[in-house]
Amino acid sequence: MRVLLGLCSSRLPCHPTTRFLSRRCMSVRPEDNPAAAPRRKVTIEHLHKLRRAGTPITMLTAYDFPTARACDAHGVDITLVGDSLAQVCLGLPSTTRLTLPEMVHHTRAVARGTTAPLLVADMPFGTYHASPADAVRSAVRLVRDGRAEAVKLEGGSEVVPAVRALTAAGIPVMAHVGLLPQRHAMLSGYRVQGRDAPAALALLRAALALEDAGAFAVVLEAVPHPLAAYITRRLRRAPTIGIGAGAETDGQVLVWDDVMGTWGGHQAKFVRRFADVAGAVEGGVKSYLQAVRERTFPVAAESYEMAEGELEKFMRLVEEEALLSSGVGETES
């Protein structure tokens, strides 16, 4: 029955009469990514070269195998398994509810679909705050079990010891300053950071300290664009990745669901929707429901046939079985 339903794996032998169905397992078994043109693996050194050349760096979030394959196939430089998956995938109210096992699970799925982009995973809230040793233990799980190639953590000077410990352990770190979603309660919401001079100076100092601690890149979130441009110029080697930080950072990042128009929650000022996937999904679901209810799906071409004469044989077997069953009943009575 596994073979007849198209569940046959190419690693398992199939019966000769049904082996042809094993070629039609695309609905249940990943196949090679035909859309992905061969390209070189994106490394940290490659990102630094892009910065020096003035070539903007592209970064998108991904939370599962299909979105990872899309990022891989279409030229994204960095794929980020963001803790935003708490809201957009798991239906949680904030990123602070996300657990490390959940992040490992999703990172591992993204890793299966990632070949060229650098794969970065967010460190969930509470996994790097207790001590540098705690941060290393959590990051090792993301790298070893989740197959992440680098980790990202939020914070300024207070996380410098963790960044130093991680880089000393050979784990690349992407820093994140400005608006820190994991601290939205302390910040009284999702507010722009660095609007006054003292706050701007604090962000500059944090970015410089994080680079000095070994961070290979710095995300600037919800920062006034003149400040983001200045921080970008002041950093010696680490590229800046902006999100709500203007166009003069070394790169940009957005959440997949914002880009594709599938997120129905609050839309930040800096979000631009580049596709209407939600509209396409609505149309597809409604068309499917209509076709099922009108019995226009499936048609004959979408259905399987029995070999010639087998239906007649089947019906005779059914009749014989019914007669036998009837005869048994009469004998018992």
Short mmCIF file of C-alpha atoms in Angstrom, two decimals:
data_model
loop_
_atom_site.label_atom_id
_atom_site.label_comp_id
_atom_site.label_asym_id
_atom_site.label_seq_id
_atom_site.Cartn_x
_atom_site.Cartn_y
_atom_site.Cartn_z
CA MET A 1 0.00 0.00 0.00
CA ARG A 2 2.97 2.33 0.65
CA VAL A 3 3.96 1.99 -3.01
CA LEU A 4 0.45 2.46 -4.37
CA LEU A 5 0.09 5.70 -2.42
CA GLY A 6 3.35 7.05 -3.78
CA LEU A 7 5.19 6.64 -0.47
CA CYS A 8 7.91 4.43 -1.87
CA SER A 9 11.43 5.65 -1.18
CA SER A 10 14.07 5.31 -3.86
CA ARG A 11 16.17 3.52 -1.23
CA LEU A 12 13.62 0.72 -0.86
CA PRO A 13 12.86 -2.00 -3.45
CA CYS A 14 9.46 -1.73 -5.11
CA HIS A 15 7.33 -4.46 -6.64
CA PRO A 16 7.96 -4.63 -10.43
CA THR A 17 4.34 -3.85 -11.29
CA THR A 18 4.33 -0.66 -9.23
CA ARG A 19 7.96 0.48 -9.38
CA PHE A 20 7.07 3.25 -11.84
CA LEU A 21 5.11 5.01 -9.08
CA SER A 22 8.31 5.55 -7.10
CA ARG A 23 9.19 8.31 -9.56
CA ARG A 24 6.14 10.25 -8.43
CA CYS A 25 7.03 10.69 -4.77
CA MET A 26 7.62 14.43 -5.02
CA SER A 27 4.70 15.24 -2.71
CA VAL A 28 6.17 13.33 0.19
CA ARG A 29 9.92 13.09 -0.37
CA PRO A 30 12.38 15.95 -0.97
CA GLU A 31 14.07 15.97 -4.35
CA ASP A 32 17.03 17.84 -5.73
CA ASN A 33 16.51 21.59 -6.05
CA PRO A 34 16.24 22.15 -9.82
CA ALA A 35 15.84 25.91 -9.43
CA ALA A 36 19.17 26.31 -7.66
CA ALA A 37 21.95 27.40 -9.99
CA PRO A 38 25.37 26.26 -8.74
CA ARG A 39 27.16 28.99 -6.80
CA ARG A 40 29.97 29.20 -4.32
CA LYS A 41 29.37 28.83 -0.61
CA VAL A 42 28.92 32.16 1.17
CA THR A 43 31.53 32.49 3.91
CA ILE A 44 32.29 35.18 6.45
CA GLU A 45 35.28 36.26 4.37
CA HIS A 46 33.00 36.54 1.34
CA LEU A 47 30.70 38.84 3.32
CA HIS A 48 33.66 41.00 4.27
CA LYS A 49 34.66 41.18 0.59
CA LEU A 50 31.14 42.29 -0.32
CA ARG A 51 31.41 45.04 2.29
CA ARG A 52 34.74 46.24 0.96
CA ALA A 53 33.38 46.21 -2.60
CA GLY A 54 30.27 48.16 -1.59
CA THR A 55 28.00 45.31 -2.71
CA PRO A 56 24.85 45.13 -0.55
CA ILE A 57 24.42 41.91 1.44
CA THR A 58 21.04 40.18 1.29
CA MET A 59 19.57 38.33 4.24
CA LEU A 60 16.17 36.67 4.66
CA THR A 61 14.62 34.60 7.42
CA ALA A 62 13.59 31.00 6.84
CA TYR A 63 11.95 28.59 9.23
CA ASP A 64 11.51 25.37 7.24
CA PHE A 65 12.85 23.32 4.34
CA PRO A 66 10.79 24.92 1.52
CA THR A 67 11.70 28.51 2.42
CA ALA A 68 15.33 27.49 2.89
CA ARG A 69 15.36 26.04 -0.63
CA ALA A 70 13.89 29.26 -2.01
CA CYS A 71 16.61 31.32 -0.32
CA ASP A 72 19.23 28.91 -1.61
CA ALA A 73 17.90 28.83 -5.16
CA HIS A 74 17.44 32.55 -5.68
CA GLY A 75 20.72 33.98 -4.46
CA VAL A 76 20.23 35.03 -0.82
CA ASP A 77 23.58 35.60 0.91
CA ILE A 78 22.54 34.84 4.50
CA THR A 79 19.63 32.70 5.63
CA LEU A 80 18.58 33.52 9.19
CA VAL A 81 16.50 31.17 11.28
CA GLY A 82 15.04 34.07 13.25
CA ASP A 83 13.32 33.78 16.59
CA SER A 84 10.44 35.55 14.84
CA LEU A 85 9.36 31.98 14.06
CA ALA A 86 7.76 32.15 17.52
CA GLN A 87 5.05 34.42 16.11
CA VAL A 88 4.88 33.69 12.39
CA CYS A 89 5.16 29.89 12.63
CA LEU A 90 4.26 28.79 16.14
CA GLY A 91 1.58 31.33 17.01
CA LEU A 92 3.30 32.48 20.19
CA PRO A 93 2.73 36.04 21.44
CA SER A 94 6.42 37.01 21.51
CA THR A 95 9.92 35.75 20.82
CA THR A 96 10.54 35.28 24.54
CA ARG A 97 8.33 32.16 24.53
CA LEU A 98 10.56 30.31 22.05
CA THR A 99 12.59 27.41 23.46
CA LEU A 100 16.02 26.16 22.44
CA PRO A 101 14.71 22.71 21.35
CA GLU A 102 12.20 24.46 19.07
CA MET A 103 14.95 26.58 17.55
CA VAL A 104 17.17 23.54 17.03
CA HIS A 105 14.29 21.71 15.33
CA HIS A 106 13.60 24.53 12.86
CA THR A 107 17.28 25.23 12.22
CA ARG A 108 17.87 21.60 11.33
CA ALA A 109 15.00 21.74 8.82
CA VAL A 110 16.40 24.90 7.23
CA ALA A 111 19.87 23.35 7.10
CA ARG A 112 18.54 20.50 4.96
CA GLY A 113 17.55 23.01 2.29
CA THR A 114 20.62 25.25 2.53
CA THR A 115 23.72 24.86 0.39
CA ALA A 116 25.16 28.24 -0.57
CA PRO A 117 23.87 30.85 1.93
CA LEU A 118 25.55 31.30 5.28
CA LEU A 119 23.17 29.77 7.81
CA VAL A 120 22.70 31.82 11.00
CA ALA A 121 20.40 30.90 13.89
CA ASP A 122 19.02 33.20 16.56
CA MET A 123 19.82 32.27 20.14
CA PRO A 124 16.47 32.19 21.99
CA PHE A 125 15.75 34.34 25.00
CA GLY A 126 17.39 32.99 28.15
CA THR A 127 19.99 30.81 26.41
CA TYR A 128 22.94 33.19 26.74
CA HIS A 129 22.14 35.52 29.62
CA ALA A 130 23.14 33.50 32.70
CA SER A 131 26.83 33.17 31.86
CA PRO A 132 29.28 32.89 28.94
CA ALA A 133 29.48 29.16 29.63
CA ASP A 134 25.69 28.91 29.31
CA ALA A 135 25.90 30.77 26.00
CA VAL A 136 28.52 28.35 24.68
CA ARG A 137 26.45 25.30 25.68
CA SER A 138 23.38 26.69 23.92
CA ALA A 139 25.29 27.69 20.80
CA VAL A 140 26.97 24.29 20.59
CA ARG A 141 23.52 22.70 20.38
CA LEU A 142 22.52 25.04 17.57
CA VAL A 143 25.71 24.27 15.66
CA ARG A 144 26.02 20.55 16.38
CA ASP A 145 22.35 19.48 16.44
CA GLY A 146 20.78 22.29 14.41
CA ARG A 147 23.65 22.50 11.88
CA ALA A 148 23.81 26.29 12.11
CA GLU A 149 27.03 27.87 10.85
CA ALA A 150 26.79 30.95 13.08
CA VAL A 151 24.57 32.30 15.83
CA LYS A 152 22.98 35.69 16.42
CA LEU A 153 22.32 37.23 19.82
CA GLU A 154 20.75 40.47 20.96
CA GLY A 155 22.38 42.98 23.26
CA GLY A 156 25.11 45.56 23.74
CA SER A 157 28.07 45.72 26.10
CA GLU A 158 26.39 43.31 28.53
CA VAL A 159 26.73 40.41 26.03
CA VAL A 160 30.35 41.15 25.10
CA PRO A 161 31.65 38.41 27.47
CA ALA A 162 29.34 35.90 25.78
CA VAL A 163 30.52 36.98 22.32
CA ARG A 164 34.14 36.59 23.38
CA ALA A 165 33.47 33.12 24.79
CA LEU A 166 31.60 32.00 21.68
CA THR A 167 34.25 33.21 19.24
CA ALA A 168 36.97 31.68 21.42
CA ALA A 169 35.09 28.38 21.08
CA GLY A 170 35.10 28.76 17.29
CA ILE A 171 31.43 29.73 16.94
CA PRO A 172 30.89 32.76 14.67
CA VAL A 173 28.65 35.44 16.15
CA MET A 174 26.38 37.98 14.49
CA ALA A 175 25.55 40.78 16.93
CA HIS A 176 22.21 42.62 17.13
CA VAL A 177 21.78 46.12 18.57
CA GLY A 178 19.10 48.80 18.47
CA LEU A 179 15.57 47.50 18.94
CA LEU A 180 15.84 44.18 20.75
CA PRO A 181 12.59 42.21 20.31
CA GLN A 182 13.51 39.86 23.16
CA ARG A 183 13.40 42.88 25.49
CA HIS A 184 10.21 44.47 24.19
CA ALA A 185 8.63 44.42 27.66
CA MET A 186 11.52 46.38 29.19
CA LEU A 187 11.46 48.80 26.25
CA SER A 188 7.69 49.31 26.64
CA GLY A 189 7.06 47.98 23.16
CA TYR A 190 8.79 47.93 19.81
CA ARG A 191 10.29 51.41 19.69
CA VAL A 192 12.95 53.08 17.56
CA GLN A 193 16.27 53.24 19.43
CA GLY A 194 19.01 55.90 19.36
CA ARG A 195 16.90 58.93 18.59
CA ASP A 196 18.64 61.21 21.08
CA ALA A 197 22.37 61.86 21.33
CA PRO A 198 23.12 59.85 24.52
CA ALA A 199 21.19 56.83 23.23
CA ALA A 200 22.92 57.10 19.85
CA LEU A 201 26.33 57.20 21.52
CA ALA A 202 25.45 54.10 23.55
CA LEU A 203 24.54 52.21 20.37
CA LEU A 204 27.79 53.25 18.69
CA ARG A 205 29.82 52.10 21.68
CA ALA A 206 27.93 48.80 21.78
CA ALA A 207 28.52 48.11 18.09
CA LEU A 208 32.24 48.89 18.38
CA ALA A 209 32.58 46.74 21.50
CA LEU A 210 30.81 43.81 19.87
CA GLU A 211 33.04 44.03 16.81
CA ASP A 212 36.09 44.15 19.06
CA ALA A 213 34.79 41.04 20.88
CA GLY A 214 34.78 39.15 17.60
CA ALA A 215 31.33 39.62 16.05
CA PHE A 216 31.64 39.16 12.27
CA ALA A 217 28.54 41.29 11.53
CA VAL A 218 26.12 43.59 13.35
CA VAL A 219 22.37 43.83 12.83
CA LEU A 220 21.00 47.35 13.35
CA GLU A 221 17.26 47.27 14.00
CA ALA A 222 14.94 50.29 14.15
CA VAL A 223 17.77 52.83 14.26
CA PRO A 224 17.60 56.31 12.67
CA HIS A 225 19.25 56.11 9.26
CA PRO A 226 21.92 58.80 9.90
CA LEU A 227 23.07 56.91 13.00
CA ALA A 228 23.08 53.58 11.15
CA ALA A 229 25.16 55.13 8.36
CA TYR A 230 27.65 56.52 10.89
CA ILE A 231 27.98 53.21 12.75
CA THR A 232 28.53 51.47 9.41
CA ARG A 233 31.40 53.82 8.59
CA ARG A 234 32.96 53.47 12.04
CA LEU A 235 33.11 49.68 12.09
CA ARG A 236 36.44 48.45 10.75
CA ARG A 237 35.51 45.13 9.17
CA ALA A 238 32.09 43.87 10.39
CA PRO A 239 29.30 44.55 7.88
CA THR A 240 26.09 46.05 9.20
CA ILE A 241 22.76 44.45 8.31
CA GLY A 242 19.90 46.89 8.59
CA ILE A 243 16.25 46.33 9.36
CA GLY A 244 14.50 49.64 9.70
CA ALA A 245 17.89 51.38 9.61
CA GLY A 246 17.93 53.06 6.21
CA ALA A 247 19.69 52.26 2.96
CA GLU A 248 23.30 53.03 3.94
CA THR A 249 23.98 49.87 5.91
CA ASP A 250 26.05 47.12 4.29
CA GLY A 251 23.02 44.89 3.85
CA GLN A 252 19.35 44.39 4.60
CA VAL A 253 17.26 41.74 6.31
CA LEU A 254 13.51 41.21 6.43
CA VAL A 255 11.21 38.51 7.78
CA TRP A 256 10.09 36.06 5.08
CA ASP A 257 6.42 36.44 5.94
CA ASP A 258 6.63 40.23 5.65
CA VAL A 259 8.33 40.03 2.27
CA MET A 260 5.80 37.52 0.93
CA GLY A 261 2.72 39.22 2.38
CA THR A 262 1.62 36.24 4.46
CA TRP A 263 1.80 37.92 7.88
CA GLY A 264 -1.47 39.45 9.00
CA GLY A 265 -0.24 41.08 12.19
CA HIS A 266 1.18 44.55 12.78
CA GLN A 267 3.30 45.79 9.89
CA ALA A 268 6.27 47.95 10.85
CA LYS A 269 7.08 51.14 8.93
CA PHE A 270 10.18 49.59 7.37
CA VAL A 271 8.39 46.55 5.95
CA ARG A 272 7.80 46.35 2.23
CA ARG A 273 5.73 43.52 0.81
CA PHE A 274 7.34 42.21 -2.36
CA ALA A 275 4.71 39.55 -3.11
CA ASP A 276 1.08 38.70 -2.34
CA VAL A 277 1.42 35.06 -1.41
CA ALA A 278 -1.51 35.33 0.99
CA GLY A 279 -3.74 36.33 -1.91
CA ALA A 280 -2.51 33.42 -4.00
CA VAL A 281 -3.09 31.02 -1.11
CA GLU A 282 -6.63 32.30 -0.58
CA GLY A 283 -7.41 31.88 -4.27
CA GLY A 284 -5.91 28.39 -4.35
CA VAL A 285 -7.79 27.15 -1.28
CA LYS A 286 -11.12 28.55 -2.47
CA SER A 287 -10.66 27.07 -5.95
CA TYR A 288 -9.83 23.68 -4.44
CA LEU A 289 -12.88 23.72 -2.17
CA GLN A 290 -15.13 24.70 -5.07
CA ALA A 291 -13.74 21.95 -7.32
CA VAL A 292 -14.24 19.29 -4.63
CA ARG A 293 -17.79 20.40 -3.85
CA GLU A 294 -18.71 20.54 -7.55
CA ARG A 295 -17.03 17.16 -8.15
CA THR A 296 -14.83 18.63 -10.88
CA PHE A 297 -11.77 17.35 -8.98
CA PRO A 298 -10.38 14.82 -9.53
CA VAL A 299 -11.03 14.09 -13.20
CA ALA A 300 -10.16 10.81 -14.90
CA ALA A 301 -6.67 11.99 -15.81
CA GLU A 302 -5.99 12.57 -12.11
CA SER A 303 -7.15 9.07 -11.09
CA TYR A 304 -5.63 5.58 -11.30
CA GLU A 305 -7.04 2.71 -13.41
CA MET A 306 -7.07 -1.03 -12.89
CA ALA A 307 -5.56 -3.37 -15.43
CA GLU A 308 -7.95 -4.51 -18.17
CA GLY A 309 -10.33 -7.21 -16.94
CA GLU A 310 -9.31 -6.88 -13.28
CA LEU A 311 -12.43 -4.95 -12.27
CA GLU A 312 -14.65 -7.72 -13.66
CA LYS A 313 -12.61 -10.33 -11.80
CA PHE A 314 -12.89 -8.28 -8.63
CA MET A 315 -16.67 -8.04 -8.94
CA ARG A 316 -16.95 -11.84 -9.46
CA LEU A 317 -14.85 -12.38 -6.33
CA VAL A 318 -17.13 -10.08 -4.39
CA GLU A 319 -20.22 -11.96 -5.63
CA GLU A 320 -18.68 -15.33 -4.75
CA GLU A 321 -17.79 -14.08 -1.29
CA ALA A 322 -21.33 -12.78 -0.80
CA LEU A 323 -22.82 -16.14 -1.85
CA LEU A 324 -20.53 -18.03 0.50
CA SER A 325 -21.42 -15.68 3.31
CA SER A 326 -25.12 -16.13 2.56
CA GLY A 327 -24.78 -19.92 2.50
CA VAL A 328 -23.05 -19.95 5.87
CA GLY A 329 -25.89 -17.94 7.33
CA GLU A 330 -28.54 -20.37 6.01
CA THR A 331 -26.64 -23.38 7.36
CA GLU A 332 -26.43 -21.86 10.83
CA SER A 333 -30.16 -21.07 10.84
#
